[in-house]
Amino acid sequence: GAVVSQHPSWVICKSGTSVKIECRSLDFQATTMFWYRQFPKQSLMLMATSNEGSKATYEQGVEKDKFLINHASLTLSTLTVTSAHPEDSSFYICSARDPLAGETGELFFGEGSRLTVL
Amino acid sequence: GQNIDQPTEMTATEGAIVQINCTYQTSGFNGLFWYQQHAGEAPTFLSYNVLDGLEEKGRFSSFLSRSKGYSYLLLKELQMKDSASYLCAASDSNYQLIWGAGTKLIIKP
């Protein structure tokens, strides 16, 4: 199956700093990538849909100025958590569909990035 | 509103069979997915159903009833490595996935 890689796996930062998380599709071109966050023992929550070459589409309640998404190429999307605070500590996961599989294709997930803000 | 319900936690014995149920209410429907998620890891795909009936894939099977808004994941010959959370997700009219909170499956020897 398709491979999505995410980096870094773990990151610890001080409150007020910014953190960038990268998501790459390794063997296919992803025009669309999805960013999720997951708190312990809770479901995946879609934060935004990242579109190559255009602005991301944010879900209701997600601050677009705080969670900056850039999808500069067909294989790379980045999520930057700006001015991070302890409440931003969470598991962030990106995913993408193989475009050949269409809208009903399975999602391939990155490994996830666990962010801890001190 | 859109909603997915599945049990929070289930316990089963190694070698046994377990059925994890999922009910959904969505605006439109374009299929139902099951994913497995081990603690601290990203989800991995298990199955996709869009037509009524049972889809079998090795030890795992998934069933769908569109008229009842109901699906289940059946795991046979349980192994310790099957201990994980199982996420049910329904695809709505916009092909957006609506995720359940996940069912934590605990396998005992």
Short mmCIF file of N, CA and C in Angstrom, two decimals, chain A residues 36 38 41-44 46 59 91 93 97 103-107 109-112 114, chain B residues 30 33 35 37 40-45 48 87 91 94-97 99-102:
data_model
loop_
_atom_site.label_atom_id
_atom_site.label_comp_id
_atom_site.label_asym_id
_atom_site.label_seq_id
_atom_site.Cartn_x
_atom_site.Cartn_y
_atom_site.Cartn_z
N TYR A 36 -5.10 15.50 11.54
CA TYR A 36 -5.94 15.15 12.67
C TYR A 36 -5.17 15.42 13.97
N GLN A 38 -5.46 13.96 18.14
CA GLN A 38 -6.11 12.94 18.96
C GLN A 38 -5.63 13.09 20.40
N LYS A 41 -7.39 8.58 24.67
CA LYS A 41 -8.65 7.85 24.80
C LYS A 41 -9.80 8.54 24.07
N GLN A 42 -9.48 9.38 23.11
CA GLN A 42 -10.51 10.03 22.32
C GLN A 42 -10.34 9.72 20.84
N SER A 43 -11.34 10.08 20.08
CA SER A 43 -11.32 9.78 18.66
C SER A 43 -10.44 10.75 17.90
N LEU A 44 -10.22 10.42 16.65
CA LEU A 44 -9.52 11.34 15.76
C LEU A 44 -10.41 12.55 15.49
N LEU A 46 -10.65 15.74 12.95
CA LEU A 46 -10.10 16.38 11.76
C LEU A 46 -9.90 17.86 12.04
N GLU A 59 -11.50 23.01 9.84
CA GLU A 59 -12.75 22.62 10.48
C GLU A 59 -13.17 23.71 11.47
N PHE A 91 -1.53 14.30 20.12
CA PHE A 91 -0.99 13.42 19.07
C PHE A 91 -1.53 13.95 17.76
N ILE A 93 -1.71 13.63 13.67
CA ILE A 93 -1.55 12.60 12.64
C ILE A 93 -1.98 13.15 11.29
N ARG A 97 -5.00 9.94 0.81
CA ARG A 97 -5.52 8.84 0.00
C ARG A 97 -4.67 8.73 -1.26
N GLU A 103 -12.36 8.81 -3.91
CA GLU A 103 -12.87 9.34 -2.64
C GLU A 103 -13.20 8.26 -1.63
N THR A 104 -13.42 7.05 -2.10
CA THR A 104 -13.76 5.97 -1.16
C THR A 104 -12.56 5.10 -0.82
N GLY A 105 -11.40 5.53 -1.24
CA GLY A 105 -10.21 4.77 -0.93
C GLY A 105 -9.82 4.89 0.53
N GLU A 106 -9.04 3.92 0.98
CA GLU A 106 -8.60 3.96 2.37
C GLU A 106 -7.65 5.12 2.60
N LEU A 107 -7.61 5.59 3.83
CA LEU A 107 -6.65 6.61 4.22
C LEU A 107 -5.36 5.93 4.68
N PHE A 109 -2.09 6.60 6.89
CA PHE A 109 -1.72 7.52 7.94
C PHE A 109 -0.20 7.57 8.11
N GLY A 110 0.27 8.76 8.46
CA GLY A 110 1.64 8.88 8.91
C GLY A 110 1.77 8.26 10.29
N GLU A 111 3.01 8.21 10.78
CA GLU A 111 3.27 7.57 12.07
C GLU A 111 2.73 8.35 13.25
N GLY A 112 2.40 9.62 13.02
CA GLY A 112 1.92 10.47 14.11
C GLY A 112 3.06 11.22 14.78
N ARG A 114 3.86 13.16 18.43
CA ARG A 114 3.38 13.47 19.78
C ARG A 114 4.04 14.75 20.25
N ASN B 30 -21.36 7.08 2.12
CA ASN B 30 -20.50 6.57 1.05
C ASN B 30 -19.58 5.48 1.55
N PHE B 33 -15.68 2.42 7.17
CA PHE B 33 -14.32 1.92 7.33
C PHE B 33 -14.11 1.41 8.76
N TYR B 35 -10.68 0.73 11.19
CA TYR B 35 -9.24 0.87 11.34
C TYR B 35 -8.82 0.29 12.69
N GLN B 37 -5.92 0.63 15.71
CA GLN B 37 -4.93 1.56 16.21
C GLN B 37 -4.31 1.02 17.50
N GLY B 40 -0.38 4.60 20.94
CA GLY B 40 0.74 5.43 20.55
C GLY B 40 1.10 5.37 19.08
N GLU B 41 0.29 4.67 18.31
CA GLU B 41 0.58 4.55 16.88
C GLU B 41 -0.57 5.10 16.05
N ALA B 42 -0.31 5.29 14.76
CA ALA B 42 -1.36 5.76 13.85
C ALA B 42 -2.28 4.61 13.46
N PRO B 43 -3.49 4.92 13.04
CA PRO B 43 -4.42 3.86 12.61
C PRO B 43 -3.95 3.16 11.33
N THR B 44 -4.33 1.90 11.20
CA THR B 44 -4.08 1.16 9.97
C THR B 44 -5.40 0.60 9.47
N PHE B 45 -5.56 0.57 8.17
CA PHE B 45 -6.80 0.17 7.52
C PHE B 45 -7.08 -1.31 7.71
N TYR B 48 -13.38 -1.95 4.37
CA TYR B 48 -14.30 -0.94 3.83
C TYR B 48 -15.53 -1.67 3.31
N LEU B 87 -11.38 1.51 15.39
CA LEU B 87 -12.10 2.73 15.05
C LEU B 87 -13.05 2.49 13.89
N SER B 91 -18.28 7.43 5.94
CA SER B 91 -18.03 8.46 4.93
C SER B 91 -19.36 9.11 4.58
N ASN B 94 -20.18 14.12 1.51
CA ASN B 94 -19.02 14.86 0.99
C ASN B 94 -17.75 14.03 1.06
N TYR B 95 -17.90 12.75 1.33
CA TYR B 95 -16.77 11.84 1.47
C TYR B 95 -15.88 12.21 2.66
N GLN B 96 -16.44 12.97 3.59
CA GLN B 96 -15.69 13.27 4.81
C GLN B 96 -15.93 12.14 5.79
N LEU B 97 -14.86 11.72 6.46
CA LEU B 97 -14.97 10.63 7.42
C LEU B 97 -15.43 11.15 8.77
N TRP B 99 -15.64 9.95 12.52
CA TRP B 99 -14.97 8.91 13.30
C TRP B 99 -15.70 8.62 14.61
N GLY B 100 -15.77 7.34 14.95
CA GLY B 100 -16.19 6.95 16.28
C GLY B 100 -15.04 7.15 17.25
N ALA B 101 -15.34 7.05 18.54
CA ALA B 101 -14.32 7.26 19.57
C ALA B 101 -13.38 6.07 19.71
N GLY B 102 -13.76 4.96 19.07
CA GLY B 102 -12.90 3.78 19.15
C GLY B 102 -13.32 2.83 20.26
#
